[in-house]
Tab-separated table of C-alpha atoms in Angstrom:
chain	number	residue	atom	x	y	z
A	4	MET	CA	-14.282	18.610	6.287
A	5	VAL	CA	-13.548	16.454	9.300
A	6	CYS	CA	-15.414	13.125	9.538
A	7	ARG	CA	-15.543	10.728	12.443
A	8	GLN	CA	-17.061	7.228	11.967
A	9	VAL	CA	-18.425	5.176	14.850
A	10	SER	CA	-20.418	1.909	14.963
A	11	HIS	CA	-23.230	1.380	17.457
A	12	PHE	CA	-26.807	0.158	17.751
A	13	MET	CA	-29.890	2.369	17.455
A	14	ASN	CA	-33.469	1.137	17.576
A	15	ARG	CA	-32.098	-2.422	17.375
A	16	LEU	CA	-30.750	-1.696	13.894
A	17	LYS	CA	-27.228	-1.910	12.540
A	18	VAL	CA	-26.109	1.673	12.425
A	19	ARG	CA	-23.181	3.403	10.884
A	20	THR	CA	-22.768	6.881	12.229
A	21	VAL	CA	-20.850	9.506	10.394
A	22	ALA	CA	-20.578	12.777	12.240
A	23	CYS	CA	-19.454	15.305	9.656
A	24	VAL	CA	-18.778	18.962	10.247
A	25	ALA	CA	-18.358	21.329	7.314
A	26	VAL	CA	-17.452	24.989	7.658
A	27	PHE	CA	-18.088	27.372	4.813
A	28	ALA	CA	-17.227	31.072	4.529
A	29	MET	CA	-20.179	33.421	4.150
A	30	ALA	CA	-20.215	36.857	2.588
A	31	SER	CA	-20.590	38.229	6.098
A	32	SER	CA	-17.504	36.241	7.195
A	33	CYS	CA	-19.614	34.204	9.618
A	34	GLY	CA	-19.080	30.421	9.854
A	35	ALA	CA	-21.803	27.905	9.005
A	36	THR	CA	-21.793	24.452	10.529
A	37	ALA	CA	-23.968	21.572	9.299
A	38	GLU	CA	-23.871	18.206	11.035
A	39	SER	CA	-25.206	15.074	9.351
A	40	THR	CA	-27.357	12.695	11.335
A	41	ASN	CA	-26.890	8.957	11.587
A	42	VAL	CA	-26.409	6.788	8.536
A	43	THR	CA	-28.524	3.713	9.235
A	44	LEU	CA	-28.141	0.328	7.588
A	45	SER	CA	-31.396	-1.637	7.580
A	46	PRO	CA	-31.515	-5.041	9.336
A	47	GLY	CA	-31.470	-6.963	6.070
A	48	GLU	CA	-28.790	-4.631	4.679
A	49	HIS	CA	-30.792	-3.809	1.554
A	50	PHE	CA	-31.046	-0.101	2.379
A	51	GLU	CA	-28.748	2.586	3.737
A	52	PHE	CA	-30.695	5.517	5.170
A	53	HIS	CA	-29.383	9.080	5.226
A	54	ILE	CA	-30.840	12.180	6.838
A	55	ASP	CA	-28.596	14.866	5.448
A	56	PRO	CA	-29.071	18.635	5.940
A	57	TRP	CA	-27.589	19.512	2.554
A	58	VAL	CA	-29.830	17.097	0.648
A	59	SER	CA	-32.826	18.337	2.641
A	60	LEU	CA	-31.937	21.993	2.021
A	61	HIS	CA	-31.504	21.285	-1.695
A	62	HIS	CA	-34.995	19.795	-2.025
A	63	PHE	CA	-36.494	22.539	0.128
A	64	ALA	CA	-34.715	25.197	-1.959
A	65	TYR	CA	-35.920	23.657	-5.222
A	66	HIS	CA	-39.571	23.763	-4.135
A	67	PHE	CA	-39.179	27.141	-2.378
A	68	VAL	CA	-37.908	28.763	-5.576
A	69	ARG	CA	-40.585	27.027	-7.683
A	70	GLU	CA	-43.226	28.412	-5.332
A	71	GLU	CA	-41.704	31.879	-5.620
A	72	GLU	CA	-41.902	31.668	-9.429
A	73	LYS	CA	-45.674	31.248	-9.612
A	74	SER	CA	-45.887	33.156	-12.887
A	75	LEU	CA	-44.200	30.217	-14.652
A	76	LYS	CA	-47.159	27.929	-13.811
A	77	LEU	CA	-44.839	24.979	-13.296
A	78	ARG	CA	-46.195	21.439	-13.245
A	79	GLY	CA	-45.572	18.965	-10.433
A	80	ASP	CA	-45.714	21.518	-7.654
A	81	VAL	CA	-45.049	20.427	-4.087
A	82	PRO	CA	-46.421	23.203	-1.856
A	83	LEU	CA	-44.376	24.141	1.183
A	84	SER	CA	-45.970	23.301	4.506
A	85	GLN	CA	-47.628	26.165	6.314
A	86	ASP	CA	-45.071	25.887	9.129
A	87	ASP	CA	-42.255	26.218	6.611
A	88	ARG	CA	-43.869	29.254	5.022
A	89	ASP	CA	-44.301	30.848	8.446
A	90	ALA	CA	-40.618	30.204	9.228
A	91	ILE	CA	-39.439	32.207	6.201
A	92	SER	CA	-38.243	35.239	8.128
A	93	PRO	CA	-36.668	38.437	6.747
A	94	GLN	CA	-33.325	36.958	7.802
A	95	PHE	CA	-34.028	33.845	5.750
A	96	GLU	CA	-35.108	35.910	2.746
A	97	SER	CA	-31.921	37.952	2.962
A	98	ALA	CA	-29.476	35.084	3.483
A	99	CYS	CA	-31.168	32.856	0.920
A	100	ALA	CA	-31.975	35.417	-1.761
A	101	SER	CA	-29.308	33.968	-4.035
A	102	LEU	CA	-31.192	30.648	-4.149
A	103	LYS	CA	-33.729	32.205	-6.496
A	104	ILE	CA	-31.007	33.057	-9.006
A	105	ALA	CA	-28.981	29.867	-8.558
A	106	TYR	CA	-31.956	27.501	-8.917
A	107	ARG	CA	-33.651	29.404	-11.739
A	108	PRO	CA	-32.040	27.182	-14.450
A	109	TYR	CA	-33.303	24.031	-12.700
A	110	ILE	CA	-36.851	24.677	-11.543
A	111	GLU	CA	-38.473	23.989	-14.912
A	112	GLY	CA	-36.765	20.592	-14.967
A	113	SER	CA	-37.578	17.448	-13.009
A	114	LEU	CA	-35.715	16.232	-9.953
A	115	LEU	CA	-35.756	12.805	-11.596
A	116	HIS	CA	-35.827	13.287	-15.349
A	117	ASP	CA	-33.578	16.325	-15.776
A	118	ALA	CA	-29.931	15.258	-15.690
A	119	GLY	CA	-28.635	18.555	-14.332
A	120	THR	CA	-31.163	18.785	-11.506
A	121	ARG	CA	-30.758	15.104	-10.688
A	122	GLY	CA	-26.996	15.528	-10.535
A	123	LEU	CA	-27.193	18.156	-7.795
A	124	THR	CA	-28.511	15.616	-5.283
A	125	LYS	CA	-25.763	13.089	-5.973
A	126	GLU	CA	-23.045	15.714	-5.831
A	127	LEU	CA	-24.376	16.870	-2.456
A	128	TRP	CA	-23.761	13.410	-1.013
A	129	SER	CA	-20.155	14.583	-0.722
A	130	GLY	CA	-21.102	18.020	0.587
A	131	PRO	CA	-21.636	21.345	-1.204
A	132	GLU	CA	-17.965	21.626	-2.080
A	133	ALA	CA	-18.552	18.783	-4.564
A	134	LEU	CA	-21.139	20.776	-6.541
A	135	ASN	CA	-20.040	21.635	-10.057
A	136	ASP	CA	-22.442	24.579	-10.221
A	137	SER	CA	-20.676	27.279	-8.220
A	138	ALA	CA	-23.812	29.439	-8.037
A	139	VAL	CA	-25.798	26.654	-6.352
A	140	ARG	CA	-22.822	25.816	-4.128
A	141	ASP	CA	-22.484	29.406	-2.903
A	142	ALA	CA	-26.232	29.876	-2.507
A	143	LEU	CA	-26.674	26.732	-0.397
A	144	SER	CA	-23.619	27.564	1.709
A	145	ASP	CA	-24.907	31.089	2.327
A	146	CYS	CA	-28.377	29.791	3.216
A	147	MET	CA	-27.352	26.898	5.460
A	148	PRO	CA	-26.734	28.889	8.700
A	149	VAL	CA	-30.194	30.429	8.730
A	150	TYR	CA	-31.807	27.189	7.439
A	151	GLU	CA	-30.304	25.415	10.442
A	152	LEU	CA	-32.051	27.890	12.711
A	153	THR	CA	-35.401	28.269	10.970
A	154	HIS	CA	-36.218	24.954	9.251
A	155	TRP	CA	-33.692	22.178	9.824
A	156	PRO	CA	-34.765	21.296	13.415
A	157	SER	CA	-38.321	20.443	12.300
A	158	HIS	CA	-37.104	18.855	9.051
A	159	GLN	CA	-34.630	16.675	10.913
A	160	ALA	CA	-37.225	15.669	13.513
A	161	ALA	CA	-39.784	14.709	10.851
A	162	SER	CA	-37.266	12.609	8.919
A	163	GLN	CA	-36.021	10.884	12.067
A	164	ALA	CA	-39.582	10.040	13.124
A	165	PHE	CA	-40.251	8.697	9.626
A	166	LEU	CA	-37.141	6.508	9.822
A	167	GLU	CA	-38.025	5.164	13.256
A	168	GLN	CA	-41.517	4.166	12.125
A	169	LEU	CA	-40.188	2.540	8.955
A	170	SER	CA	-37.384	0.814	10.858
A	171	ALA	CA	-39.871	-0.981	13.103
A	172	GLN	CA	-41.553	-2.517	10.038
A	173	LEU	CA	-38.242	-3.374	8.407
A	174	GLU	CA	-37.043	-5.158	11.509
A	175	MET	CA	-40.071	-7.448	11.348
A	176	HIS	CA	-40.543	-7.868	7.602
A	177	GLU	CA	-37.537	-6.743	5.531
A	178	SER	CA	-35.978	-10.135	4.896
A	179	ALA	CA	-39.258	-11.829	4.017
A	180	MET	CA	-40.346	-8.936	1.803
A	181	ALA	CA	-37.017	-8.728	0.005
A	182	ASP	CA	-37.019	-12.448	-0.765
A	183	ALA	CA	-40.681	-12.550	-1.780
A	184	LEU	CA	-40.411	-9.524	-4.082
A	185	ALA	CA	-37.296	-10.873	-5.800
A	186	ASP	CA	-39.068	-14.213	-6.271
A	187	ALA	CA	-42.199	-12.555	-7.660
A	188	LEU	CA	-40.191	-10.487	-10.143
A	189	GLU	CA	-37.783	-13.350	-10.869
A	190	SER	CA	-34.884	-10.983	-10.284
A	191	ALA	CA	-32.255	-10.300	-7.643
A	192	TRP	CA	-31.099	-7.564	-5.309
A	193	SER	CA	-27.824	-5.802	-5.930
A	194	GLU	CA	-25.018	-6.684	-3.531
A	195	ALA	CA	-24.618	-3.127	-2.274
A	196	PRO	CA	-27.377	-1.521	-0.176
A	197	ILE	CA	-29.509	1.101	-1.912
A	198	ARG	CA	-28.950	4.622	-0.624
A	199	VAL	CA	-32.171	6.189	0.689
A	200	ASP	CA	-32.276	9.919	1.427
A	201	ILE	CA	-35.117	10.839	3.767
A	202	SER	CA	-35.997	14.464	3.136
A	203	PRO	CA	-39.079	16.493	4.073
A	204	TYR	CA	-39.591	17.242	0.397
A	205	ALA	CA	-38.960	14.928	-2.544
A	206	ASN	CA	-40.886	15.311	-5.815
A	207	TRP	CA	-44.583	15.536	-6.710
A	208	ALA	CA	-44.971	11.755	-6.261
A	209	GLY	CA	-43.494	11.827	-2.756
A	210	ALA	CA	-40.581	9.554	-3.709
A	211	TYR	CA	-38.353	8.940	-6.694
A	212	THR	CA	-35.528	6.621	-7.703
A	213	ASP	CA	-32.387	7.182	-9.715
A	214	ASP	CA	-29.824	4.707	-10.948
A	215	LEU	CA	-26.040	4.634	-11.383
A	216	PRO	CA	-25.717	4.165	-8.495
A	217	PRO	CA	-29.214	3.180	-7.318
A	218	SER	CA	-30.668	5.713	-4.897
A	219	ILE	CA	-34.065	6.650	-3.511
A	220	THR	CA	-35.312	9.993	-2.214
A	221	ILE	CA	-38.452	9.780	-0.082
A	222	SER	CA	-40.517	12.488	1.594
A	223	SER	CA	-41.073	12.532	5.336
A	224	PHE	CA	-43.712	15.290	5.039
A	225	ASP	CA	-46.024	13.520	2.579
A	226	GLU	CA	-48.783	11.955	4.676
A	227	MET	CA	-49.674	9.213	2.180
A	228	VAL	CA	-46.005	8.326	1.715
A	229	SER	CA	-45.558	8.103	5.480
A	230	ARG	CA	-48.583	5.829	5.728
A	231	TYR	CA	-47.269	3.541	2.974
A	232	ALA	CA	-43.545	3.975	3.585
A	233	PHE	CA	-42.798	0.233	3.671
A	234	GLU	CA	-44.561	-0.529	0.385
A	235	ILE	CA	-43.228	2.591	-1.341
A	236	LEU	CA	-39.673	1.815	-0.272
A	237	PHE	CA	-39.796	-1.598	-1.935
A	238	HIS	CA	-41.662	-0.211	-4.937
A	239	GLU	CA	-38.888	2.322	-5.446
A	240	ALA	CA	-36.237	-0.363	-4.940
A	241	ALA	CA	-37.788	-2.286	-7.823
A	242	HIS	CA	-37.168	0.729	-10.051
A	243	THR	CA	-33.464	-0.048	-9.825
A	244	GLY	CA	-31.746	-1.975	-12.586
A	245	SER	CA	-31.063	-5.162	-10.659
A	246	LEU	CA	-34.356	-5.820	-8.891
A	247	GLY	CA	-36.537	-4.391	-11.658
A	248	ALA	CA	-34.578	-5.863	-14.557
A	249	SER	CA	-37.449	-8.087	-15.744
A	250	LEU	CA	-40.216	-5.472	-15.776
A	251	ASP	CA	-39.749	-3.616	-19.055
A	252	ALA	CA	-38.935	-6.730	-21.079
A	253	ALA	CA	-41.883	-8.712	-19.720
A	254	ALA	CA	-44.372	-5.878	-20.209
A	255	ASN	CA	-43.218	-4.930	-23.703
A	256	THR	CA	-42.913	-8.512	-24.949
A	257	ALA	CA	-46.407	-9.348	-23.667
A	258	LEU	CA	-47.915	-6.248	-25.255
A	259	ASP	CA	-46.209	-7.006	-28.558
A	260	ALA	CA	-47.581	-10.539	-28.438
A	261	VAL	CA	-51.181	-9.272	-28.255
A	262	GLY	CA	-50.684	-6.284	-30.546
A	263	MET	CA	-51.115	-3.594	-27.922
A	264	GLU	CA	-49.199	-0.509	-26.817
A	265	ASN	CA	-49.167	0.975	-23.332
A	266	ASN	CA	-46.179	2.771	-21.874
A	267	ARG	CA	-47.478	2.414	-18.290
A	268	PHE	CA	-48.134	-1.330	-18.225
A	269	TRP	CA	-44.754	-2.063	-16.646
A	270	HIS	CA	-45.527	0.435	-13.866
A	271	TYR	CA	-48.955	-1.058	-13.239
A	272	ILE	CA	-47.231	-4.431	-12.857
A	273	LEU	CA	-44.774	-2.958	-10.377
A	274	PHE	CA	-47.483	-1.324	-8.275
A	275	PHE	CA	-49.585	-4.479	-8.341
A	276	VAL	CA	-46.798	-6.953	-7.520
A	277	THR	CA	-45.352	-4.814	-4.730
A	278	GLY	CA	-48.734	-4.234	-3.086
A	279	LYS	CA	-49.717	-7.897	-3.361
A	280	THR	CA	-46.376	-9.004	-1.924
A	281	VAL	CA	-46.736	-6.657	1.049
A	282	SER	CA	-50.210	-8.087	1.712
A	283	GLU	CA	-48.784	-11.620	1.707
A	284	VAL	CA	-45.762	-10.764	3.862
A	285	PHE	CA	-47.951	-8.907	6.361
A	286	ASP	CA	-50.372	-11.882	6.249
A	287	ASP	CA	-53.156	-9.343	5.841
A	288	PRO	CA	-55.692	-10.152	3.081
A	289	ASP	CA	-57.456	-6.855	3.842
A	290	TYR	CA	-54.329	-4.784	3.199
A	291	LEU	CA	-55.198	-1.907	0.841
A	292	PRO	CA	-52.286	-1.404	-1.582
A	293	TYR	CA	-50.995	2.080	-2.278
A	294	SER	CA	-52.255	1.988	-5.879
A	295	ARG	CA	-55.802	1.503	-4.641
A	296	ALA	CA	-55.471	3.912	-1.726
A	297	VAL	CA	-54.594	6.769	-4.104
A	298	GLY	CA	-57.122	5.716	-6.748
A	299	LEU	CA	-54.630	4.705	-9.427
A	300	ALA	CA	-55.967	1.168	-9.748
A	301	GLU	CA	-59.498	2.504	-10.312
A	302	SER	CA	-58.584	5.185	-12.850
A	303	PRO	CA	-60.234	4.754	-16.276
A	304	SER	CA	-56.985	4.083	-18.128
A	305	ALA	CA	-55.521	1.682	-15.561
A	306	SER	CA	-58.416	-0.247	-14.014
A	307	VAL	CA	-58.654	-2.849	-16.788
A	308	PHE	CA	-54.967	-3.673	-16.348
A	309	TYR	CA	-55.188	-4.021	-12.562
A	310	LYS	CA	-58.254	-6.229	-12.867
A	311	ALA	CA	-56.432	-8.487	-15.335
A	312	LEU	CA	-53.298	-8.624	-13.183
A	313	ASP	CA	-55.367	-9.554	-10.146
A	314	GLU	CA	-56.937	-12.447	-12.027
A	315	SER	CA	-53.791	-13.653	-13.782
A	316	TRP	CA	-51.678	-13.730	-10.613
A	317	ASP	CA	-53.827	-16.477	-9.127
A	318	LEU	CA	-52.892	-18.723	-12.037
A	319	ARG	CA	-49.798	-20.876	-12.121
A	320	GLY	CA	-46.875	-19.872	-14.260
A	321	SER	CA	-43.748	-17.814	-14.473
A	322	PHE	CA	-43.607	-14.053	-14.015
A	323	TYR	CA	-43.759	-13.534	-17.774
A	324	GLU	CA	-46.580	-16.032	-18.255
A	325	ARG	CA	-48.702	-14.156	-15.720
A	326	VAL	CA	-47.914	-10.835	-17.364
A	327	LEU	CA	-48.787	-12.284	-20.772
A	328	THR	CA	-52.062	-13.678	-19.456
A	329	ALA	CA	-52.960	-10.249	-18.072
A	330	ALA	CA	-52.160	-8.625	-21.418
A	331	GLU	CA	-54.318	-11.199	-23.225
A	332	MET	CA	-57.228	-10.482	-20.864
A	333	VAL	CA	-56.952	-6.739	-21.503
A	334	ALA	CA	-56.717	-7.256	-25.257
A	335	ALA	CA	-59.782	-9.531	-25.228
A	336	GLU	CA	-61.834	-7.030	-23.224
A	337	GLN	CA	-60.833	-4.108	-25.426
A	338	SER	CA	-61.681	-6.039	-28.582
A	339	GLN	CA	-65.257	-6.403	-27.326
A	340	GLN	CA	-65.710	-2.679	-26.813
């Protein structure tokens, strides 16, 4: 692999460009070339964006094979777009047939929660030659030439458009949002920027976060994710150990104090705090947070928690004191039922 690094400006952002060319032998002895797009550092340097063909192909392959294995009735499906289905030509089926065998051990696992599946993405950051699973490595390398012709142009364009839209918001609000969110959570950002892979397909939620090192994968095809990209980006960032360090402890300690159990309370807090902080940073009291836009905040199991958080956050106190107050409100309401 030959890599050439250049610094320049794009869309008024600090940009680090790595033009990487990798050539892999195919069974037919034809060469496959995959070129990575720009690696973009956000204005506030909290995020490092990647649009990588290998990471995109990996996520596409995972969902393509899951869709092919309909008899398994797998949960968390992410249907392929109609355009992507239409682009699956006989040539694609032939060149990428080995994907179905190579990915078979992974498709019943989660891109986030299954260690083996999760590891594929991180290994691909260094290119397919870094993959420990030789079957996946060979299958992706065999598929890449036809993927570049049939799917990558539209995948790359969608991810670049997603990045450009998000970049405009980050240029205006990143610093204020980063400071306000850290203050609200009484935590701190890590010194190194968080890697963000923009891929047409991510997981069923449209975005997911892994740690060690912190990284985010976010979908450029998911319409709701695109609409709420700014909020979701910071929500996912708060899943990382540094910024989200206070969440679990605060939620669990507050629940213990009122004699309750709820394994989603910490996530309700995260959704609520991130959405409220975006509203304040945007100076838009009518901003509809993602949790309400998708109906999570109104769901039967969650609505009482969101209502309590909304009321407790207007009171003075530390992050934990507000969380505790919300837990006390929920406990009091449930005791009356």
